[in-house]
Short mmCIF file of C-alpha atoms in Angstrom, two decimals:
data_model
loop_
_atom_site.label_atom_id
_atom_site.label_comp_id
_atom_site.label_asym_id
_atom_site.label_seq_id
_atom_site.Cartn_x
_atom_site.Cartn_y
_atom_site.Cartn_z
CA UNK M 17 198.96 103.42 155.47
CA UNK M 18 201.25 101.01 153.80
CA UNK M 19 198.72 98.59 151.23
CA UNK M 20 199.59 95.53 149.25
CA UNK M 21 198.51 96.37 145.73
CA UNK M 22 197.97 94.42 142.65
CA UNK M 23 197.35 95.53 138.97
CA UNK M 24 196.82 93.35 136.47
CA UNK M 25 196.31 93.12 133.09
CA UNK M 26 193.48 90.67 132.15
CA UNK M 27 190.74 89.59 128.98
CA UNK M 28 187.22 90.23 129.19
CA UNK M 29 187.48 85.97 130.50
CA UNK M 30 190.03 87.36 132.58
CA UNK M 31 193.08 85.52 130.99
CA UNK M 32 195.82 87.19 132.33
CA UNK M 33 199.08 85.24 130.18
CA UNK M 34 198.88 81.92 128.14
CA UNK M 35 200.32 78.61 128.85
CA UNK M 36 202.46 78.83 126.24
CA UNK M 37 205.25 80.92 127.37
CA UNK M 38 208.48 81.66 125.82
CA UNK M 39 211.15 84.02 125.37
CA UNK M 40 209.55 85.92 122.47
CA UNK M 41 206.17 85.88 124.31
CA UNK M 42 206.60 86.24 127.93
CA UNK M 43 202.72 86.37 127.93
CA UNK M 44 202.49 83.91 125.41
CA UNK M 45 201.63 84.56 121.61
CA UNK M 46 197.93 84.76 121.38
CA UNK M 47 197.43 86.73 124.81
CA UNK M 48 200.66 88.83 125.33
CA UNK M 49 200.22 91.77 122.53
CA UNK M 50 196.58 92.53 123.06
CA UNK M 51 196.72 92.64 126.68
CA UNK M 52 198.71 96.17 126.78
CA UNK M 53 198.07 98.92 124.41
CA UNK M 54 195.49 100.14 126.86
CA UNK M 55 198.95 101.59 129.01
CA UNK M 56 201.26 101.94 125.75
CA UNK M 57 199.43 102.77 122.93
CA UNK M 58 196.28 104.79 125.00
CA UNK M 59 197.81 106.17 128.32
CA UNK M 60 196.59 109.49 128.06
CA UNK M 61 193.14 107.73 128.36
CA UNK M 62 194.41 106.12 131.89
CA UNK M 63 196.99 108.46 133.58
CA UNK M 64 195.92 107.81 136.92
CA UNK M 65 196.10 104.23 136.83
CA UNK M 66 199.22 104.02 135.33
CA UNK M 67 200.49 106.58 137.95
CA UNK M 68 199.37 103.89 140.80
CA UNK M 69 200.78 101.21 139.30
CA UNK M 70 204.48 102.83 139.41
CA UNK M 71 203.54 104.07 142.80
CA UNK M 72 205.24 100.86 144.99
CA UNK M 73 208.06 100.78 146.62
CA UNK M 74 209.19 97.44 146.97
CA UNK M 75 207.23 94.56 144.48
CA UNK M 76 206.40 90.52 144.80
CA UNK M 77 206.80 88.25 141.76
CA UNK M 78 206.95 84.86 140.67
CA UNK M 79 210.00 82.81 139.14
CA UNK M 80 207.51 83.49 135.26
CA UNK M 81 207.38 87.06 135.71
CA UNK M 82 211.57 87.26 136.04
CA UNK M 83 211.98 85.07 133.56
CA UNK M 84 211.29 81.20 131.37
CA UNK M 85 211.79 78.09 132.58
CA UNK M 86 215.08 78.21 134.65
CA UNK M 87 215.42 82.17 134.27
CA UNK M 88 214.73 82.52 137.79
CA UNK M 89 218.20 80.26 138.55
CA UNK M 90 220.39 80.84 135.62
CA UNK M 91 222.87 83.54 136.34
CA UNK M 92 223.18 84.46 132.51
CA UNK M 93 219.07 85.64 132.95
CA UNK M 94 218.69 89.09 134.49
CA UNK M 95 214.97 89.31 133.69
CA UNK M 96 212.77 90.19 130.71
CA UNK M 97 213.45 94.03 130.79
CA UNK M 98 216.91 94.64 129.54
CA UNK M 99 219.41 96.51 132.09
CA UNK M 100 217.03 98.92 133.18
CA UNK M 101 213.92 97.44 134.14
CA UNK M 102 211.00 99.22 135.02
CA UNK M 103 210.58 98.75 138.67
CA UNK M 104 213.11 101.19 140.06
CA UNK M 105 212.81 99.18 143.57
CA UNK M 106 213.37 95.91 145.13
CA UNK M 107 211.41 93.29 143.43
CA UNK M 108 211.13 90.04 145.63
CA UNK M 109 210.87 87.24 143.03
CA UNK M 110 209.25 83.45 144.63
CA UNK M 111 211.81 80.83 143.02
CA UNK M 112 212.42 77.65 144.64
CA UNK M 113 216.81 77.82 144.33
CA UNK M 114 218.57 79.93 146.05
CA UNK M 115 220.29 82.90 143.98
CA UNK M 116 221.80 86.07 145.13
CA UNK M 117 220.57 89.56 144.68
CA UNK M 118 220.66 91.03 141.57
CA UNK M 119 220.93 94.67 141.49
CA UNK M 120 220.43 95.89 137.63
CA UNK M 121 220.68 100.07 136.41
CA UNK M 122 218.02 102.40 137.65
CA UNK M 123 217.40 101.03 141.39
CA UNK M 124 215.91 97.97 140.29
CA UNK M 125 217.34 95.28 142.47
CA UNK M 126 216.01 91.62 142.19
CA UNK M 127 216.20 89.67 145.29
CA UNK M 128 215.59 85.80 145.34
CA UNK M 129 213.16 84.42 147.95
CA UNK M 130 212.82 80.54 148.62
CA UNK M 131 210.58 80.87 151.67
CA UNK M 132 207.08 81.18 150.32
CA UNK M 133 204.60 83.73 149.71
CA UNK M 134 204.63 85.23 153.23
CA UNK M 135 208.21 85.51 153.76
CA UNK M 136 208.34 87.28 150.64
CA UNK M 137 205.85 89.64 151.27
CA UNK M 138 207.36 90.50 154.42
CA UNK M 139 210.83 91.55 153.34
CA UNK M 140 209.02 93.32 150.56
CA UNK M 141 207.26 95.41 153.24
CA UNK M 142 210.02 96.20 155.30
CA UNK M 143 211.74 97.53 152.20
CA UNK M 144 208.75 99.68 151.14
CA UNK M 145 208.89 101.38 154.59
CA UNK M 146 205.65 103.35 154.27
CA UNK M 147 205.07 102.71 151.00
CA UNK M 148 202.97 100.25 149.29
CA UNK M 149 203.93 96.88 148.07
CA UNK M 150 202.63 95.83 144.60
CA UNK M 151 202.22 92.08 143.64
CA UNK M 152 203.23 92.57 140.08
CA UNK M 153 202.37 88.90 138.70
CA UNK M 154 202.15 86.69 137.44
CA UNK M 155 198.70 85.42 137.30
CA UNK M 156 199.47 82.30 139.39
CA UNK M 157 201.56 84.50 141.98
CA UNK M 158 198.41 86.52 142.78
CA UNK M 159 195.77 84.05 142.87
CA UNK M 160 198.15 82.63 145.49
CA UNK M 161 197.87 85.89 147.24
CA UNK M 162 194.78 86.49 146.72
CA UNK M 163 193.65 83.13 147.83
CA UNK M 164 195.27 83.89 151.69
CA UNK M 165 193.58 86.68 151.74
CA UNK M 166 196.69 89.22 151.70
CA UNK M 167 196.06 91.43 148.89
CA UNK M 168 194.42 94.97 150.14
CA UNK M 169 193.53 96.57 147.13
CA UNK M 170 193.42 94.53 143.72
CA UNK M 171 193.02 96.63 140.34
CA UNK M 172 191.71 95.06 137.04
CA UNK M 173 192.54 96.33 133.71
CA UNK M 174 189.79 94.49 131.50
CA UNK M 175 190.50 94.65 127.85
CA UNK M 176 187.88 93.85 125.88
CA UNK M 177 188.52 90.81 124.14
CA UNK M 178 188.21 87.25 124.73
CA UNK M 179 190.80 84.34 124.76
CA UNK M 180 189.30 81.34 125.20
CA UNK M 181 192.01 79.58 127.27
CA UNK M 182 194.94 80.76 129.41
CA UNK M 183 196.29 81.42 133.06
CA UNK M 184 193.20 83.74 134.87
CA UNK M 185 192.86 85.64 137.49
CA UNK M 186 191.00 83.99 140.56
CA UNK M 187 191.71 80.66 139.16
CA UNK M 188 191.53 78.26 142.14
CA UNK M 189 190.47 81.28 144.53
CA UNK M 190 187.22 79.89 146.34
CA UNK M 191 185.13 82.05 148.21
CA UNK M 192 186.64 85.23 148.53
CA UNK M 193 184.69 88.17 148.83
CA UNK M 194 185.71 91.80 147.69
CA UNK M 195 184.29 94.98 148.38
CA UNK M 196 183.79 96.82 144.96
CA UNK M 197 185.81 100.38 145.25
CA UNK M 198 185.23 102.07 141.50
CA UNK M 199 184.99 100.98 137.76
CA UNK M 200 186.14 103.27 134.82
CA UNK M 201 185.54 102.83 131.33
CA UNK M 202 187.75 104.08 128.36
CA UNK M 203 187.65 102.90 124.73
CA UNK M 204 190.05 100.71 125.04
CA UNK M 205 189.85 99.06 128.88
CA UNK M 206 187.78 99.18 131.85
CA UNK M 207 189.40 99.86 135.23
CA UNK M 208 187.75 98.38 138.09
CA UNK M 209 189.05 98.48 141.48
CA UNK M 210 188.31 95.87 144.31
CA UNK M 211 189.51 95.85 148.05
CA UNK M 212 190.11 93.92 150.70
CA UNK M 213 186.40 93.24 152.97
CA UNK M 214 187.76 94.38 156.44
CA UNK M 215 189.08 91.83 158.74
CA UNK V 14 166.36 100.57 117.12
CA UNK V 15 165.97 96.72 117.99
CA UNK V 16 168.31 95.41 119.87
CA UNK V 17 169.76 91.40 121.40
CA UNK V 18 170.50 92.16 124.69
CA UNK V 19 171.73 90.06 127.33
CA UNK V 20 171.90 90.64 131.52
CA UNK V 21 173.78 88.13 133.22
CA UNK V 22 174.59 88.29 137.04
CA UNK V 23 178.09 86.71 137.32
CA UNK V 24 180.83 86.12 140.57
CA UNK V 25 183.91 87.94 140.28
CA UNK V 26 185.42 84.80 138.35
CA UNK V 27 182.44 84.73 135.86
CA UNK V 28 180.17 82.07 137.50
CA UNK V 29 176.69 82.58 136.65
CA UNK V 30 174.90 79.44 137.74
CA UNK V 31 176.99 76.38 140.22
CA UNK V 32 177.12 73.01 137.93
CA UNK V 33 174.65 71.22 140.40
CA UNK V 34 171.22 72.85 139.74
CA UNK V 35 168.53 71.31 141.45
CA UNK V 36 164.79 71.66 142.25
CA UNK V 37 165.47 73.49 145.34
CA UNK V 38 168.45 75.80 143.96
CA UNK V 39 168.17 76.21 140.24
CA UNK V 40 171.35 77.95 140.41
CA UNK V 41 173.04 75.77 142.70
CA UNK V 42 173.27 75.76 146.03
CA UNK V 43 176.74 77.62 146.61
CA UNK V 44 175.39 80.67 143.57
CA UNK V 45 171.97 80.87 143.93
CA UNK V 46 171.39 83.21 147.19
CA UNK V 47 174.58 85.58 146.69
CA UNK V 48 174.63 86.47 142.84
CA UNK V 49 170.92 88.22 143.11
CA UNK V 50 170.67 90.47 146.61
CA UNK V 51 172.14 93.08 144.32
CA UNK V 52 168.33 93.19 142.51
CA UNK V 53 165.74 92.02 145.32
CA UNK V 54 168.02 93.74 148.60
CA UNK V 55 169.41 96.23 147.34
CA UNK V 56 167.26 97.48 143.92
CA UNK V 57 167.14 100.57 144.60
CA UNK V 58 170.89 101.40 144.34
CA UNK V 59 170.42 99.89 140.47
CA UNK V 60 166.88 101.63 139.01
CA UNK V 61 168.18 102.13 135.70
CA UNK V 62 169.85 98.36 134.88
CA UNK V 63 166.64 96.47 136.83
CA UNK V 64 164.72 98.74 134.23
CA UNK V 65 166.96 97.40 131.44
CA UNK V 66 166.24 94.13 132.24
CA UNK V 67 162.47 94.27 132.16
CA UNK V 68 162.79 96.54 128.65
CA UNK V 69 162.53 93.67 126.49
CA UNK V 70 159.55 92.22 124.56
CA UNK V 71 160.63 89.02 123.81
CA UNK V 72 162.83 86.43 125.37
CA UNK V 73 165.13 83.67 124.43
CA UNK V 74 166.19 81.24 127.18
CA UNK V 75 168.04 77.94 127.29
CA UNK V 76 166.17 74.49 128.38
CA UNK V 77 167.71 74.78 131.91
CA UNK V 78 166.24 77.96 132.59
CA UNK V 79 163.08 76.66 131.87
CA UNK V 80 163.57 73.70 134.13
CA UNK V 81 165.81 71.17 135.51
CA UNK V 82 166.19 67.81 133.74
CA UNK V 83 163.51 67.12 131.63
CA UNK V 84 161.56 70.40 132.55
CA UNK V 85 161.13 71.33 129.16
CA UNK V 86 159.19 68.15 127.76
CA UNK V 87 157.28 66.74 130.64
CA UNK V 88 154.28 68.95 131.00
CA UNK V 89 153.67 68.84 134.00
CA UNK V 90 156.45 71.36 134.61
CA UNK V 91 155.62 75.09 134.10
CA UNK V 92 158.71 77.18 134.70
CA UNK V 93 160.56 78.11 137.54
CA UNK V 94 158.20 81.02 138.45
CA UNK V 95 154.97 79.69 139.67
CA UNK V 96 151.75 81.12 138.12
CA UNK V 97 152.59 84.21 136.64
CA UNK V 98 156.40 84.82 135.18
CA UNK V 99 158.20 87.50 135.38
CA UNK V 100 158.74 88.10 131.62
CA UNK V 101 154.91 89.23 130.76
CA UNK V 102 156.01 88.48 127.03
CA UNK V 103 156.52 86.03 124.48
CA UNK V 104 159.39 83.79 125.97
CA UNK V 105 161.16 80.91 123.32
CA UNK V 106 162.80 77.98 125.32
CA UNK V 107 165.91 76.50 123.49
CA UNK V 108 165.01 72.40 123.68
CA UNK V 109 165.48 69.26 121.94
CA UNK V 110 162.15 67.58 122.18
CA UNK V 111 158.87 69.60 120.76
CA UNK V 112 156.55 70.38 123.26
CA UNK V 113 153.05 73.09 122.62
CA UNK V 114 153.10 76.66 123.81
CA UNK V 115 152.06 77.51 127.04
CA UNK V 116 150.62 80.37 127.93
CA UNK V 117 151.03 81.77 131.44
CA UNK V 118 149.11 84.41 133.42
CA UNK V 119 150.38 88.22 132.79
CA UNK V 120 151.12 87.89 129.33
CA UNK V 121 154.02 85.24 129.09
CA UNK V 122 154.02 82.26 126.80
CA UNK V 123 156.48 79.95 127.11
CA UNK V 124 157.20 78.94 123.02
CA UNK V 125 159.63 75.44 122.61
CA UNK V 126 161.76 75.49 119.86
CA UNK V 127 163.68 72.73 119.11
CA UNK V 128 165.63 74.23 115.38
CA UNK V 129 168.49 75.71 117.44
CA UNK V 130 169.83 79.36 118.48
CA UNK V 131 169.29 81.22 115.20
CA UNK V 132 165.95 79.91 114.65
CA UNK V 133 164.82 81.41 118.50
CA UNK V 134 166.18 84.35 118.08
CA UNK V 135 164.17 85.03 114.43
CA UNK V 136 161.08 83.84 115.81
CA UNK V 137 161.56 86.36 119.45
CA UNK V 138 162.62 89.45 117.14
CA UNK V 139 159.66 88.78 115.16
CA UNK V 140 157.32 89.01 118.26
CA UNK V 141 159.17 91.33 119.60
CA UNK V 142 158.71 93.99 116.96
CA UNK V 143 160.62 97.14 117.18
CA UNK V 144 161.39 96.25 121.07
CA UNK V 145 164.68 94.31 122.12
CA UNK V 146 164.97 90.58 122.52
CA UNK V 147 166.89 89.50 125.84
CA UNK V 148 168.82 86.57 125.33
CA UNK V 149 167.82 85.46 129.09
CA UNK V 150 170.37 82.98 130.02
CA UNK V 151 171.32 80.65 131.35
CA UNK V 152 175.30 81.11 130.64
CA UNK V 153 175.77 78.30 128.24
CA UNK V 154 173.21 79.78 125.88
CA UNK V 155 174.37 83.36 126.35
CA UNK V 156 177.73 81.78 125.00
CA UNK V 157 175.86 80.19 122.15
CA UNK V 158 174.88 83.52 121.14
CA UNK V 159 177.53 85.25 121.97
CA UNK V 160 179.67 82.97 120.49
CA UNK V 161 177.81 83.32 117.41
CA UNK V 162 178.36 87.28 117.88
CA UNK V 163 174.49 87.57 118.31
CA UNK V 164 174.41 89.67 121.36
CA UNK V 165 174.54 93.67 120.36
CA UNK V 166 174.42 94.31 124.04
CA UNK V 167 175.95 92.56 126.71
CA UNK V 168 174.80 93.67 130.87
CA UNK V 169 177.58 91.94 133.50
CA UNK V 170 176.33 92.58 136.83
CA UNK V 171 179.16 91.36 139.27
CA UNK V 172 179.29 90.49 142.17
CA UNK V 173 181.85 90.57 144.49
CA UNK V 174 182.60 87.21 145.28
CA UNK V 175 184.76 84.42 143.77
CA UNK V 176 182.98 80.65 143.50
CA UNK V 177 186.06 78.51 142.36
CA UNK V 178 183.58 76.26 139.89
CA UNK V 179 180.90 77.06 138.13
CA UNK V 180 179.29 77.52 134.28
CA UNK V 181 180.69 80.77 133.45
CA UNK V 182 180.14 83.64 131.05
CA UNK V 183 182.34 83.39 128.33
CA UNK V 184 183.51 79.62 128.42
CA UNK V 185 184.22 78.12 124.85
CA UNK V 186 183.99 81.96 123.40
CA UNK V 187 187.30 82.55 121.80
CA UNK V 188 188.26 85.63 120.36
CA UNK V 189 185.35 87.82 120.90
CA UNK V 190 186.25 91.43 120.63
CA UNK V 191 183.71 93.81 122.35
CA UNK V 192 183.21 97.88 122.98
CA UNK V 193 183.61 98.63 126.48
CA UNK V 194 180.34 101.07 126.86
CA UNK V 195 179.88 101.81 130.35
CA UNK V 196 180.56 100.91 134.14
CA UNK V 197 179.02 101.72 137.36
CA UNK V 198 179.65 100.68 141.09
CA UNK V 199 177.15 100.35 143.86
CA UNK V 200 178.19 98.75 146.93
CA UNK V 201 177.00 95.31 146.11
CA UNK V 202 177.83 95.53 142.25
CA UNK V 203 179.28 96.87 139.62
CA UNK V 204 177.47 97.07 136.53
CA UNK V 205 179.74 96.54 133.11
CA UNK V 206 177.77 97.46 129.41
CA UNK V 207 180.19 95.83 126.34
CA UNK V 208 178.12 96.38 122.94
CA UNK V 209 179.02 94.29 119.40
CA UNK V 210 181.73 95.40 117.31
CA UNK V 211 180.13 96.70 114.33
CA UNK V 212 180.01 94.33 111.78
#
């Protein structure tokens, strides 16, 4: 069955990106280079859940995950990833101008959706087919998500570490309930996987 | 070897205890009932971490734990336990205004210390001997301590619900780097150990 995935990213206060964005921090400077190694530097410690989190076939952003301030409007931005980003699908990115489709090297093509968070999870699971659709962030763009109630399966990556301050995960999400699927523990991270209660 | 432990039960966004404690619901009325089922319901899916909790012989707790309001300097007021507390040990209340020990049936005695977080925790490790001292909560006092990188052992039991609003763990605690020690999921919780960096 087709799911609506999320992975994510977040501190042990479950900061997933600071406020202070830019383009040499897309996560911000304090949050953005601690947040990771668990998938870069120790992936052989978590092949499986770096295996599900290429496993979409079509993916949901917001306008910050494509790119700062105006990225998601400016023609001369194509996205933080260079020409080849790493989504090899469609990747359905919530701005509030119109732009039109941006296909980049490696079946990565970005498509521009002014409609909402529903619209743009629908054309994101028509293009998935039978495969899953993966809200890949932001923060803000899943608590949206999450809030309505349309996320199936939602994995946290905790690294262990505390921010203090910063865009988190369930921020502004009241009374949602979760049934608790697994939890995994490495050195570096803690996996813990949460889905949907059934309707 | 002694340890400073902590067990905290905490929503899926970190809310330990609703900002509108009252007589009838010390932890709030929209907290209270759904962050404990996971110990009275359903205890036996959790043996080992109820068994954690209890491990300790001494215990520090914050003034709001004790009571609401003025709780902790009108004498009249005797905990939140009735008769005979849970703790059956020596317990030190974190409070402004001296008040006399009080000693409760089955071995607890409520101590009022008024010199701040370091001074409690000297005086509980020295009654607590070679056993553990559980900093007890509530969550502002846990991030006193933890804060002050105090806590060698840190218990999250979380449950699968978000609040919104709420005193959580880890407000105000910037930059805290932990070791991710454990995880375990029953249906109603999941069960995350961090320990203290070593120093």
């Amino acid at each position: 069955m087709s799911l609506v995935t999320a992975d994510i990213s977040v501190s042990l206060d479950l900061v997933a990106a600071g406020h202070d964005q830019s383009l040499e921090h897309p996560f911000g400077p304090v949050v953005g280079d601690r947040l990771h190694p668990w998938m870069f530097e120790h992936g052989d410690d978590s092949p499986d859940e770096i295996a599900g989190i290429l496993r979409a076939r079509a993916y949901v952003m917001g306008r910050h995950m494509f790119g700062p301030d105006r990225g998601a409007w400016d023609l001369r931005w194509q996205g933080w990833w260079g020409s080849e980003p790493p989504y090899h699908a469609p990747a359905f990115v919530l701005c509030s101008r119109p732009r039109e489709a941006l296909t980049m090297a490696g079946g990565t093509t970005f498509h521009f959706v002014t409609e909402g968070i529903e619209t743009a999870l629908e054309r994101a699971r028509d293009a998935a087919g039978e495969g899953d659709v993966a809200i890949a962030g932001g923060p803000s763009t899943l608590n949206a998500y999450l809030g309505a109630g349309l996320v199936d399966e939602l994995r946290l990556h905790v690294v262990p570490f505390t921010v203090g301050d910063g865009l988190r995960v369930f921020d502004g999400v009241e009374d949602l309930a979760m049934v608790p699927a697994s939890s995994r523990t490495t050195p570096h991270v803690t996996h813990l996987v949460y889905r949907r209660t059934s309707p």
